[in-house]
Amino acid sequence: MSDGKSGAGDSNEPEMKGWLLKWTNYLKGYQRRWFVLSAGGVLSYYRNQAEMSHTCRGTISLHGALIHTVDSCTFVISNGGTQSFHIKTANEVERQSWVTALELAKAKAIRAMESEEDEETETAHAVPSEELNVVLKEIAIRLENLRTCYDLITKHGAALQRALSDLETPGDDIAIKTKTVNERATLFRITSNAMINVCTEYLKTAENQGQKWSKMLQQERGHRQRLEEMVEQLAKQQRHLEQQAHRIIPNVASSTSDDEDNEFYDAQSTTSPTFVSPQIDDSFILKYQNRSCFIDRTGSSSETEGDELNNKSEINSTEVKQVTVIPEEEKSVSEIVETMDETDRVILGNGRFGKKSSTLRQRRTAVPNKPNYPLNLWSIMKNCIGKELSKIPMPVNFNEPLSMLQRLTEDYEYANLLDIAAKCTDPCEQLAYVAAFTISSYSTTANRTGKPFNPLLGETYECDRTDDLGWRVIAEQVSHHPPMAAIHCEGNEWTCWQEFTMTSKFRGKYLQITPLGSSNVEFPASGNKYTWRKVTTTVQNIIVGKLWVDHTGEMEILGANKASGIKCHLTYIPYSYFSRDAQRRVKGLIMNEKNEAKWVLNGIWDNKIEIAPVISTSGSENSPVYKTGSYNIIWSRRLPPPNSEKSYNFTVLASQLNEPEEGVAPTDSRKRPDQRLMEEAKWDLSNKEKVR
């Protein structure tokens, strides 16, 4: 029902506008909306044309958006997971006209943004010495002309004053004196006009250059301010570390008395945390946001009756709650070891892949050691502050010989947790094992600071480990701008899939990576399905000290299908140099469909996870106190191989992901020449291949 009208050609006018049918969730159907495609690459919609001046119901930026057709009359616009417009036209001709206009607007928006970035880069990186000399020379000429005009005005002004004085003297030659005054006045007027013209030229020169220099000055001022903030933060950390260094290490063996409040810890000898196996306190306090969620299962944007909540795939009504967890009894060391031995084995049975093969392929256990190539990180990073990580050309010196598709496959190193979850009859207990699986995907990231290779558009990766690990994976890079990957994994009794994209910003002292897209796991036998999103990752000590990685934020795992209503709240505690609590800690709570706590999860995301059932509840509704049974360790990290720091801190599984294999697709990551050359320690050739 689109009229397909184009704009009048003005860049400020809409390029296209008309009526279309948009899918709305609150009525579960297509509703008539007025759509406007602006010249800036933004698609907006309104209830009717009269609303255009005051109430916009939703917008989506076409820069980085994905546009694909569903059928002859329907197409979908998505920006990578947070917004999706499902739109239907009256006929195929109208659909094609809109899709064509949207694609052209998207290309125009991308070109405009890239040109702005290029102009910004050229302005920031240009060496203005030659241009500055030209401008200064031109300004010097203008100033010299101004001085000349000033001298002439002074000279002719004095002559004019003398002529006027002679005119006042009585005499018979009044006509001659009048003529002389007129000549002097004419010369003064001509000189004044020349002065005005020179001033005008000087003003034009200053105006032409002023905007450019002002922009460069603002950029330099911003860079200097960020550097000053980083130096100030480093100075504060150093001062705190020096204060802590003068304190005495507490006697760990002393009894827990009132002196505990005066307990201090020495600062680490390096600027990065030392990763050891800490002791976890089973009693803790957990604060989380209790959300009333509406998840858009169709993938389209949600609308309420007033369209106030448009374009959101999740509607949240948040309420901060605080819970206290107290264990009923402590667990002995023998119980911990016995539990760990029981649950840490891989469960492989007669599943969809059949029996386990008796003859396993011999795989490598390590990659070649990386060479020691010194590189000045700051010289590359100082001009990249505030920019998107995917737009920074990085040499392979900062990489590891794996692509992002292979790095995502590492999430399934502890897929045996899903095998155990598939056998659980209690959905809440099953969700506890799924939560442990989501946490285990971060187990190798604490000291893995190498950047994976960005996959090319259409690059794939297949990993079939059904013979020994019981799962198989296929992944593909499905978008280049923005970078987006799709991955699908199958186990004997479960199926897992995710779409992965991210945004990243370099902040000088640290690099912040925010994953987008969702992950899902489904157990066909029970019909239970669970969905979650990953938390924010921060790479610390970019400028000074040793690189290390931290994960922070809240993760919510939601049940669907037969597990609808069940949810798990996970909180990743930020690293703190001076916290008395265990570092890299994760706390969680599993709730049933009645919002009753059933299981408590506690642990370290790079060490171990333990769970305990909730046996009683007390306290108020907003601040409940949960008493738990004994804790059982359901996951513990396998130690890396010896001297793994010489081979990119790879685990055994990571070392096997890029192992050459016959029969894979030509687009497989294992056939990338730059990645293969880097693994073979030929970094110079790898850099050339990467540029090519």
PDB file of C-alpha atoms in Angstrom, residues 136-152 194-195 198-199 201-202:
ATOM      1  CA  LEU A 136      52.017  31.856   7.107  1.00  0.00           C
ATOM      2  CA  LYS A 137      53.689  33.226   3.974  1.00  0.00           C
ATOM      3  CA  GLU A 138      50.335  34.314   2.574  1.00  0.00           C
ATOM      4  CA  ILE A 139      49.363  35.956   5.859  1.00  0.00           C
ATOM      5  CA  ALA A 140      52.774  37.710   5.988  1.00  0.00           C
ATOM      6  CA  ILE A 141      52.159  39.161   2.511  1.00  0.00           C
ATOM      7  CA  ARG A 142      48.734  40.397   3.588  1.00  0.00           C
ATOM      8  CA  LEU A 143      50.232  42.004   6.713  1.00  0.00           C
ATOM      9  CA  GLU A 144      52.944  43.700   4.640  1.00  0.00           C
ATOM     10  CA  ASN A 145      50.263  45.104   2.340  1.00  0.00           C
ATOM     11  CA  LEU A 146      48.393  46.346   5.398  1.00  0.00           C
ATOM     12  CA  ARG A 147      51.544  48.107   6.666  1.00  0.00           C
ATOM     13  CA  THR A 148      52.082  49.741   3.249  1.00  0.00           C
ATOM     14  CA  CYS A 149      48.491  50.942   3.128  1.00  0.00           C
ATOM     15  CA  TYR A 150      48.845  52.258   6.680  1.00  0.00           C
ATOM     16  CA  ASP A 151      51.946  54.249   5.731  1.00  0.00           C
ATOM     17  CA  LEU A 152      50.214  55.685   2.646  1.00  0.00           C
ATOM     18  CA  ALA A 194      43.049  49.856  -0.888  1.00  0.00           C
ATOM     19  CA  MET A 195      43.310  49.378   2.878  1.00  0.00           C
ATOM     20  CA  VAL A 198      43.611  44.293   1.824  1.00  0.00           C
ATOM     21  CA  CYS A 199      41.699  43.837   5.099  1.00  0.00           C
ATOM     22  CA  GLU A 201      41.586  39.610   1.668  1.00  0.00           C
ATOM     23  CA  TYR A 202      43.204  39.033   5.050  1.00  0.00           C
TER      24      TYR A 202
END
